[in-house]
């Protein structure tokens, strides 16, 4: 440990980003080396290692629809990674994202199939909202128990996972079962509740109501972006008053909306990149990216986010500062659960072939997303990056198994190793004989059973 | 520790003395149990007579075994201040290794010309040892990461869980899911001579159980004795409460922690072996079903003491027994609903007791020598 006086001069921004990325990158590399060792030992030949990793890369990026399938797998990872990061930031380990994912999927399958004839501009947000609400309610129960009785969220969210699995089985084979289908599954959601595949966007935008919906979303994004940019001191000085500034930002939003409404439909009809109708990539990926920015803004630019981070960093200080920790825990868990619920919603509305919730629907996303959140050190933009890497691994796994005969479970093994090295940076340094930089010691992420 | 307990209970002491409150709680528990039994019997149509009750209690003990063993693993680790949420993974590992070792050693011995009955007995014992060893190795990894590298213990436990899912899944898919020869099967149940003759108690505790259940009963007493009546137990508890003071007195904190986590891992391996050497003769990658975490809840319920944790495990075992009994007598009730019962029960128990349970003071904190 060197003292503060010895600390180096502030480094350039890009160097700091490199510093931040170096440890996760080392962890990834070491994990892949570990995976290679395991494949080598169990298969007895080095060629198999090459075949396996070659197959993985080929399947993840180069195969037909490989890259878009990687993005399809990335989408839920982003939501679940964000869900975990939000919890970690507030000192909560929401290990129950898998259960919230399932309950979100139930909500989406129910609302998605309960109505017919609603326009997409209402039905799609409604289904997404139902999924988010399902996940939020499911996560609030352990949150409330934690706040009121001190029951640790790790055990309770896991119990809620198992309850959610049974609940899903019950709902799919009982109350929500599709009477017309021989397979045990919920009815297909209405076409207007589906998440549009990117291929279908020109067709979808042909409906003026849909174009209006997209325009409204873009207007909102434009307004948010303008508000954010004009809030910087240098920009804010150019406006005479707050009301003038508000007017300007609203203007930007309106212009963006109108331009989108008028230009986007003809433009996409005239020229569209995707002409493969079996491509499954859907607009959920945009939703995920926007959500990542929103979570980043929530955590670092709002009072609620500040309070959450404060409770996470030092609960005693937060209590002393008058932050209501009960409310904070419940709200954090609800938000985290809502994100996980949306991930489940996306599985039903955009990914599943039957556009429904089938029996024995299993994701296995939950544990992976813990690794993603920690790999990204709980930063939303890092989560987008990490989700892409994990999505690629997941998607490449099938071709890897086909090419080399190495079971795709080796992916979970590698992901476990990633988590191991991320959890103990000291171990990486020990393995590679590196020295620690000043102040690099990692802060505690979770706390024990007390309080 | 004593101080904080007094502070915690002080505001509640309006109206009742501590003793009276204990009695009231006990009466509530008994009334609750009787009411629950009456409701249960009404649900299954009044089919449960005294014979059925004894049968159910016998089964309760059987289902309680893996949970109790998981809880004992947690107690060994946490009394030395290492939180272990990787028990689930350790048990999964134990279950897989037990299954594989049982199968392969049996096949090898049979092809070497041993008669199947002897080969079966030998391979089951070998499998038990292998499961315990594998789980112990995983525990050593947890100890290494959380003691030597001072990683966050809850994250380290999660690492163990994910690694165990990866390793067992990988080996299962690679070696255990294709044409599998018939294995020697599970341990046969047996009665303990003499003790099985005791009325009621003998029928519940000492007859028709398999060896891991009996081992669990022995371990309950043994761990209680070790923790509270031996120098090692004293050292363990000192390290868990105040490692700095223990270090000053010359106790090697790291060594105590390593050994306790390792022993905890061995116990978890025994719990894992229960799944494939006592419950069923197959392995599947999801078979531990959260029982490791329920064991942690039982540990908290029992205030980090083996006998209390054993009682907690029995509550869970009773929940599972009721679940299976309902699904036998009332096949018209969707099976998923009673299946939720043990998990809901665990949450209720945890919410009801954790406020009063005080973990070892240094629980979850890495220790750094000065």
Coordinates of N, CA and C in Angstrom, one line a residue, chain A residues 159-281:
Chain A
X159 N -35.5 -18.4 -2.9 CA -36.7 -19.1 -2.6 C -37.8 -18.6 -3.6
X160 N -37.8 -17.3 -3.8 CA -38.8 -16.7 -4.8 C -38.5 -17.3 -6.2
X161 N -37.3 -17.6 -6.5 CA -37.0 -18.2 -7.8 C -37.7 -19.6 -7.9
X162 N -37.6 -20.4 -6.9 CA -38.2 -21.7 -7.0 C -39.7 -21.6 -7.0
X163 N -40.2 -20.6 -6.2 CA -41.7 -20.5 -6.3 C -42.1 -20.0 -7.7
X164 N -41.3 -19.1 -8.3 CA -41.6 -18.6 -9.6 C -41.6 -19.8 -10.6
X165 N -40.6 -20.7 -10.5 CA -40.6 -21.8 -11.5 C -41.9 -22.6 -11.4
X166 N -42.3 -22.9 -10.1 CA -43.6 -23.7 -9.9 C -44.8 -22.9 -10.4
X167 N -44.7 -21.6 -10.1 CA -45.9 -20.7 -10.5 C -46.0 -20.8 -12.0
X168 N -44.9 -20.6 -12.7 CA -44.9 -20.6 -14.2 C -45.5 -21.9 -14.7
X169 N -45.0 -23.0 -14.2 CA -45.5 -24.4 -14.6 C -47.0 -24.4 -14.4
X170 N -47.4 -24.0 -13.2 CA -48.8 -24.0 -12.9 C -49.7 -23.2 -13.8
X171 N -49.2 -21.9 -14.0 CA -50.0 -21.0 -14.9 C -50.0 -21.5 -16.3
X172 N -48.9 -22.0 -16.8 CA -48.9 -22.4 -18.2 C -49.7 -23.7 -18.4
X173 N -49.7 -24.6 -17.4 CA -50.4 -25.9 -17.7 C -51.8 -25.7 -17.1
X174 N -52.2 -24.7 -16.4 CA -53.5 -24.5 -15.9 C -54.2 -23.3 -16.5
X175 N -54.3 -22.2 -15.7 CA -55.2 -21.1 -16.0 C -54.9 -20.5 -17.4
X176 N -53.6 -20.4 -17.8 CA -53.3 -19.7 -19.0 C -53.1 -20.6 -20.2
X177 N -53.3 -21.9 -20.0 CA -53.0 -22.8 -21.1 C -53.8 -22.6 -22.4
X178 N -53.2 -22.7 -23.5 CA -53.9 -22.5 -24.8 C -54.7 -23.8 -25.1
X179 N -56.0 -23.6 -25.1 CA -56.9 -24.8 -25.3 C -56.8 -25.4 -26.7
X180 N -56.4 -24.6 -27.7 CA -56.3 -25.0 -29.1 C -55.0 -25.7 -29.4
X181 N -54.1 -25.7 -28.6 CA -52.8 -26.2 -29.0 C -52.5 -27.5 -28.3
X182 N -51.8 -28.4 -29.0 CA -51.5 -29.7 -28.3 C -50.3 -29.5 -27.4
X183 N -49.4 -28.6 -27.7 CA -48.3 -28.4 -26.8 C -48.8 -27.6 -25.6
X184 N -48.1 -27.9 -24.4 CA -48.5 -27.1 -23.2 C -47.8 -25.8 -23.3
X185 N -48.6 -24.7 -23.6 CA -48.1 -23.4 -23.7 C -49.2 -22.4 -23.6
X186 N -48.9 -21.1 -23.4 CA -50.0 -20.1 -23.4 C -50.3 -19.8 -24.8
X187 N -51.5 -19.1 -25.0 CA -51.9 -18.7 -26.3 C -50.8 -17.7 -26.9
X188 N -50.8 -17.7 -28.2 CA -49.9 -16.8 -28.9 C -50.3 -15.3 -28.6
X189 N -49.4 -14.5 -28.4 CA -49.7 -13.1 -28.1 C -50.2 -12.4 -29.4
X190 N -51.0 -11.4 -29.2 CA -51.6 -10.7 -30.4 C -50.4 -10.1 -31.2
X191 N -50.6 -10.1 -32.6 CA -49.5 -9.5 -33.4 C -49.1 -8.1 -33.0
X192 N -50.1 -7.4 -32.5 CA -49.8 -6.0 -32.1 C -49.0 -5.9 -30.8
X193 N -48.9 -7.0 -30.0 CA -48.1 -6.9 -28.8 C -46.7 -7.4 -29.0
X194 N -46.5 -8.0 -30.2 CA -45.1 -8.5 -30.4 C -44.1 -7.4 -30.5
X195 N -42.9 -7.7 -30.1 CA -41.8 -6.8 -30.4 C -41.4 -7.0 -31.9
X196 N -41.4 -5.9 -32.6 CA -41.1 -6.0 -34.0 C -39.8 -6.5 -34.3
X197 N -39.7 -7.4 -35.3 CA -38.4 -7.9 -35.7 C -37.9 -6.7 -36.6
X198 N -36.6 -6.6 -36.7 CA -36.0 -5.5 -37.5 C -36.4 -5.6 -39.0
X199 N -36.5 -6.9 -39.4 CA -36.9 -7.1 -40.8 C -38.3 -6.5 -41.1
X200 N -39.2 -6.5 -40.1 CA -40.5 -6.1 -40.4 C -40.8 -4.6 -40.2
X201 N -39.7 -3.9 -39.9 CA -39.9 -2.5 -39.5 C -40.6 -1.7 -40.7
X202 N -40.2 -1.8 -41.9 CA -40.8 -1.0 -43.0 C -42.3 -1.3 -43.0
X203 N -42.7 -2.6 -42.9 CA -44.1 -3.0 -43.0 C -44.8 -2.4 -41.8
X204 N -44.2 -2.5 -40.6 CA -44.9 -2.0 -39.4 C -45.1 -0.5 -39.4
X205 N -44.1 0.2 -40.0 CA -44.2 1.7 -40.0 C -45.2 2.1 -41.1
X206 N -45.7 1.2 -41.9 CA -46.7 1.5 -42.9 C -48.0 1.9 -42.2
X207 N -48.2 1.4 -41.0 CA -49.4 1.8 -40.2 C -49.1 3.2 -39.6
X208 N -49.9 4.2 -39.9 CA -49.6 5.5 -39.4 C -49.6 5.6 -37.9
X209 N -50.4 4.7 -37.2 CA -50.5 4.7 -35.7 C -49.1 4.3 -35.2
X210 N -48.5 3.2 -35.8 CA -47.2 2.8 -35.4 C -46.2 3.8 -35.6
X211 N -46.2 4.5 -36.8 CA -45.3 5.6 -37.1 C -45.4 6.7 -36.0
X212 N -46.7 7.0 -35.6 CA -46.9 8.0 -34.6 C -46.2 7.5 -33.3
X213 N -46.4 6.2 -32.9 CA -45.8 5.7 -31.7 C -44.3 5.9 -31.7
X214 N -43.6 5.5 -32.8 CA -42.2 5.6 -33.0 C -41.8 7.1 -32.9
X215 N -42.6 8.0 -33.5 CA -42.3 9.4 -33.5 C -42.3 9.9 -32.1
X216 N -43.3 9.5 -31.3 CA -43.4 9.9 -29.9 C -42.2 9.5 -29.1
X217 N -41.8 8.2 -29.3 CA -40.6 7.7 -28.6 C -39.4 8.6 -28.9
X218 N -39.2 8.8 -30.3 CA -38.1 9.6 -30.7 C -38.1 11.0 -30.1
X219 N -39.3 11.6 -30.1 CA -39.5 13.0 -29.6 C -39.1 13.0 -28.1
X220 N -39.5 12.0 -27.4 CA -39.1 11.9 -26.0 C -37.6 11.8 -25.8
X221 N -37.0 10.9 -26.6 CA -35.6 10.8 -26.5 C -34.8 12.1 -26.9
X222 N -35.3 12.7 -28.0 CA -34.7 14.0 -28.4 C -34.8 15.0 -27.3
X223 N -36.0 15.1 -26.7 CA -36.2 16.1 -25.6 C -35.3 15.7 -24.4
X224 N -35.2 14.5 -24.0 CA -34.3 14.1 -22.9 C -32.9 14.5 -23.2
X225 N -32.5 14.2 -24.4 CA -31.1 14.4 -24.8 C -30.8 16.0 -24.8
X226 N -31.8 16.7 -25.3 CA -31.6 18.2 -25.3 C -31.6 18.7 -23.9
X227 N -32.5 18.2 -23.0 CA -32.5 18.7 -21.6 C -31.1 18.4 -20.9
X228 N -30.6 17.2 -21.2 CA -29.4 16.8 -20.6 C -28.2 17.7 -21.1
X229 N -28.2 17.9 -22.4 CA -27.1 18.7 -23.0 C -27.2 20.2 -22.5
X230 N -28.4 20.8 -22.5 CA -28.5 22.2 -22.1 C -28.4 22.4 -20.6
X231 N -28.3 21.3 -19.8 CA -28.2 21.4 -18.4 C -26.7 21.7 -18.0
X232 N -25.8 21.5 -18.9 CA -24.4 21.8 -18.6 C -24.2 23.3 -18.5
X233 N -23.4 23.7 -17.5 CA -23.3 25.2 -17.2 C -23.0 26.0 -18.5
X234 N -22.1 25.5 -19.3 CA -21.7 26.4 -20.5 C -22.9 26.6 -21.4
X235 N -23.7 25.5 -21.5 CA -24.9 25.7 -22.4 C -26.0 26.4 -21.8
X236 N -26.2 26.2 -20.5 CA -27.3 26.8 -19.8 C -27.2 28.3 -19.8
X237 N -25.9 28.8 -19.8 CA -25.7 30.3 -19.8 C -26.3 31.0 -21.0
X238 N -26.5 30.3 -22.1 CA -27.0 30.9 -23.3 C -28.4 31.2 -23.3
X239 N -29.1 30.6 -22.3 CA -30.6 30.9 -22.2 C -30.9 31.9 -21.2
X240 N -31.8 32.8 -21.5 CA -32.1 33.9 -20.6 C -32.8 33.4 -19.4
X241 N -33.7 32.5 -19.5 CA -34.4 32.0 -18.3 C -34.6 30.5 -18.4
X242 N -35.1 29.9 -17.3 CA -35.4 28.5 -17.3 C -36.5 28.2 -18.2
X243 N -37.5 29.1 -18.3 CA -38.7 28.8 -19.1 C -38.3 28.8 -20.6
X244 N -37.3 29.7 -20.9 CA -36.8 29.7 -22.3 C -36.1 28.4 -22.7
X245 N -35.3 27.9 -21.7 CA -34.6 26.7 -21.9 C -35.6 25.5 -22.1
X246 N -36.6 25.5 -21.3 CA -37.6 24.5 -21.3 C -38.3 24.5 -22.7
X247 N -38.6 25.7 -23.2 CA -39.2 25.9 -24.5 C -38.3 25.3 -25.6
X248 N -37.0 25.6 -25.5 CA -36.1 25.2 -26.5 C -36.0 23.7 -26.6
X249 N -35.9 23.1 -25.4 CA -35.8 21.6 -25.4 C -37.0 20.9 -25.9
X250 N -38.2 21.5 -25.5 CA -39.5 21.0 -26.1 C -39.5 21.1 -27.6
X251 N -39.0 22.2 -28.1 CA -38.9 22.5 -29.5 C -38.1 21.4 -30.2
X252 N -36.9 21.1 -29.6 CA -36.1 20.1 -30.2 C -36.8 18.8 -30.3
X253 N -37.5 18.4 -29.1 CA -38.3 17.2 -29.1 C -39.3 17.1 -30.2
X254 N -40.1 18.2 -30.3 CA -41.1 18.3 -31.3 C -40.6 18.1 -32.7
X255 N -39.5 18.8 -33.0 CA -38.9 18.7 -34.3 C -38.5 17.3 -34.6
X256 N -37.8 16.7 -33.7 CA -37.3 15.3 -33.9 C -38.5 14.4 -34.2
X257 N -39.6 14.6 -33.4 CA -40.8 13.8 -33.5 C -41.4 13.9 -34.9
X258 N -41.6 15.2 -35.3 CA -42.3 15.4 -36.6 C -41.4 14.9 -37.7
X259 N -40.1 15.2 -37.7 CA -39.2 14.7 -38.7 C -39.3 13.2 -38.8
X260 N -39.3 12.5 -37.7 CA -39.3 11.1 -37.7 C -40.6 10.6 -38.3
X261 N -41.7 11.2 -37.9 CA -43.0 10.8 -38.4 C -43.1 10.9 -39.9
X262 N -42.6 12.0 -40.4 CA -42.7 12.3 -41.9 C -41.7 11.5 -42.7
X263 N -40.5 11.3 -42.2 CA -39.4 10.8 -43.0 C -39.2 9.3 -42.9
X264 N -39.3 8.8 -41.7 CA -38.9 7.4 -41.4 C -39.7 6.4 -42.2
X265 N -41.0 6.5 -42.3 CA -41.8 5.4 -43.0 C -41.4 5.4 -44.5
X266 N -41.4 6.5 -45.3 CA -41.0 6.4 -46.7 C -39.5 5.9 -46.8
X267 N -38.7 6.4 -45.9 CA -37.2 6.1 -46.0 C -37.0 4.6 -45.9
X268 N -37.7 4.0 -44.9 CA -37.5 2.5 -44.6 C -38.1 1.7 -45.8
X269 N -39.2 2.3 -46.4 CA -39.8 1.5 -47.5 C -38.9 1.5 -48.7
X270 N -38.2 2.6 -48.9 CA -37.3 2.8 -50.0 C -36.0 2.0 -49.8
X271 N -35.5 2.0 -48.6 CA -34.2 1.3 -48.5 C -34.2 0.7 -47.1
X272 N -33.9 -0.6 -47.0 CA -33.8 -1.3 -45.7 C -32.8 -2.4 -45.7
X273 N -32.0 -2.3 -44.7 CA -30.8 -3.2 -44.7 C -31.1 -4.7 -44.6
X274 N -32.2 -5.0 -43.8 CA -32.4 -6.4 -43.5 C -33.5 -7.0 -44.4
X275 N -33.1 -8.0 -45.2 CA -34.2 -8.6 -46.1 C -34.3 -10.1 -45.8
X276 N -33.8 -10.5 -44.7 CA -33.8 -11.9 -44.3 C -35.0 -12.1 -43.4
X277 N -36.1 -12.7 -43.8 CA -37.3 -12.8 -43.0 C -37.2 -13.7 -41.8
X278 N -36.1 -14.6 -41.8 CA -36.0 -15.5 -40.6 C -35.0 -14.9 -39.6
X279 N -34.6 -13.7 -39.8 CA -33.7 -13.0 -38.8 C -34.6 -12.7 -37.6
X280 N -34.1 -13.0 -36.4 CA -34.9 -12.8 -35.2 C -34.6 -11.6 -34.5
X281 N -33.6 -10.8 -34.9 CA -33.2 -9.6 -34.2 C -34.4 -8.7 -34.2

